[in-house]
Amino acid sequence: AQSVTQPDIHITVSEGASLELRCNYSYGATPYLFWYVQSPGQGLQLLLKYFSGDTLVQGIKGFEAEFKRSQSSFNLRKPSVHWSDAAEYFCAVGKGNAGNMLTFGGGTRLMVKP
Amino acid sequence: EPEVTQTPSHQVTQMGQEVILRCVPISNHLYFYWYRQILGQKVEFLVSFYNNEISEKSEIFDDQFSVERPDGSNFTLKIRSTKLEDSAMYFCASGRDRMNTEAFFGQGTRLTVV
């Protein structure tokens, strides 16, 4: 069965600092990988996705993620964090034959210090 | 921009009562999903729906749950006899197709069973 692990439950960074959120997955074939963001009281907004091709994917709001098959990882990065990035971030993996049926990680709550 | 709309945003119901959560998916989407997120836990897949029938469901989606697309626009989740442990945020999502596209999520309905 597929699974997703986000090792960091909480992360605090200073505004303007760089950010990396970790995501490791377990899946028997080429995964469909996603990062979603959830602001308080809001739904899930897609930041970026990886289906195939270039392993470095660009997303919205200045985020990027890199798929590393050898490490079963899909870490999310941003070079300079803004206070508005404070939210919960979810990594998810989709089944190869049904890309939209997602298994989510536990989430990482990002706090941004002024 | 098209979006998935869920109503109500918050519903309180008594244990044992039936509840119907409503969703209006994006109009040209063909695949529909329900997920739930119990407070403090992961987002979990419940069910997927295509061509007026369930295409996959998780172990959570037992006989107490049902889904329906009663007309061309709404997609509903019914819980027949609610239990305290059904308290959660329920997300509806829709996708244009199964492969190589992402799911778009609604804002969620917070269900509180008392």
Short mmCIF file of C-alpha atoms in Angstrom, two decimals, chain A residues 14-104:
data_model
loop_
_atom_site.label_atom_id
_atom_site.label_comp_id
_atom_site.label_asym_id
_atom_site.label_seq_id
_atom_site.Cartn_x
_atom_site.Cartn_y
_atom_site.Cartn_z
CA SER A 14 12.11 33.68 9.74
CA GLU A 15 10.58 35.78 7.02
CA GLY A 16 12.99 35.96 4.10
CA ALA A 17 14.73 32.72 5.01
CA SER A 18 14.73 29.69 2.76
CA LEU A 19 12.42 26.77 3.37
CA GLU A 20 12.51 23.05 2.72
CA LEU A 21 9.67 20.74 3.71
CA ARG A 22 10.42 17.07 3.55
CA CYS A 23 8.25 14.38 2.04
CA ASN A 24 9.01 10.68 1.63
CA TYR A 25 6.71 8.26 -0.08
CA SER A 26 6.34 4.55 -0.46
CA TYR A 27 4.90 3.34 -3.72
CA GLY A 28 5.62 0.40 -5.97
CA ALA A 29 5.60 2.21 -9.29
CA THR A 30 6.14 5.71 -10.62
CA PRO A 31 4.09 7.91 -8.36
CA TYR A 32 1.99 10.92 -9.04
CA LEU A 33 3.12 13.44 -6.43
CA PHE A 34 1.47 16.58 -5.17
CA TRP A 35 1.92 19.35 -2.65
CA TYR A 36 -1.16 21.07 -1.26
CA VAL A 37 -1.40 24.01 1.11
CA GLN A 38 -4.19 24.60 3.61
CA SER A 39 -4.61 27.97 5.26
CA PRO A 40 -6.68 28.12 8.45
CA GLY A 41 -10.34 27.52 7.71
CA GLN A 42 -9.63 27.02 4.04
CA GLY A 43 -9.65 24.11 1.65
CA LEU A 44 -6.70 22.45 -0.01
CA GLN A 45 -4.96 24.42 -2.72
CA LEU A 46 -2.61 22.70 -5.12
CA LEU A 47 0.91 24.15 -5.09
CA LEU A 48 2.50 21.85 -7.64
CA LYS A 49 2.46 18.36 -9.05
CA TYR A 50 4.78 15.81 -10.60
CA PHE A 51 3.56 13.29 -13.12
CA SER A 52 6.59 12.64 -15.31
CA GLY A 53 9.47 14.37 -17.09
CA ASP A 54 11.63 17.01 -15.47
CA THR A 55 12.15 16.08 -11.84
CA LEU A 56 12.29 19.70 -10.71
CA VAL A 57 8.81 21.16 -10.85
CA GLN A 58 7.77 24.73 -10.39
CA GLY A 59 4.56 25.69 -8.68
CA ILE A 60 2.59 28.68 -7.61
CA LYS A 61 3.66 31.27 -5.04
CA GLY A 62 7.35 30.70 -5.80
CA PHE A 63 7.45 27.10 -4.61
CA GLU A 64 9.33 24.28 -6.28
CA ALA A 65 9.80 20.60 -5.54
CA GLU A 66 12.26 17.99 -6.68
CA PHE A 67 11.41 14.34 -7.27
CA LYS A 68 14.26 12.05 -6.28
CA ARG A 69 13.41 8.48 -7.11
CA SER A 70 16.52 7.07 -5.41
CA GLN A 71 15.51 8.67 -2.13
CA SER A 72 11.74 8.27 -2.57
CA SER A 73 11.45 11.94 -1.79
CA PHE A 74 9.57 14.95 -3.09
CA ASN A 75 10.74 17.88 -0.96
CA LEU A 76 9.17 21.28 -1.26
CA ARG A 77 11.36 24.37 -1.34
CA LYS A 78 11.07 28.11 -1.42
CA PRO A 79 14.08 30.44 -1.50
CA SER A 80 12.52 33.26 0.52
CA VAL A 81 9.51 32.76 2.77
CA HIS A 82 6.82 35.42 3.19
CA TRP A 83 4.62 35.81 6.25
CA SER A 84 1.62 34.82 4.13
CA ASP A 85 3.16 31.38 3.59
CA ALA A 86 2.25 30.40 7.14
CA ALA A 87 -0.10 27.45 6.68
CA GLU A 88 -0.20 23.67 6.75
CA TYR A 89 1.43 21.85 3.88
CA PHE A 90 0.47 18.39 2.72
CA CYS A 91 2.37 16.07 0.46
CA ALA A 92 0.29 13.48 -1.35
CA VAL A 93 0.81 10.55 -3.68
CA GLY A 94 -1.68 9.33 -6.24
CA LYS A 95 -2.14 5.83 -7.54
CA GLY A 96 -0.57 5.28 -10.89
CA ASN A 97 -3.78 4.19 -12.50
CA ALA A 98 -5.98 6.74 -10.82
CA GLY A 99 -3.95 9.85 -10.34
CA ASN A 100 -6.55 11.72 -8.42
CA MET A 101 -7.07 9.26 -5.56
CA LEU A 102 -4.63 10.62 -3.10
CA THR A 103 -2.84 9.33 -0.03
CA PHE A 104 -1.82 12.25 2.12
#
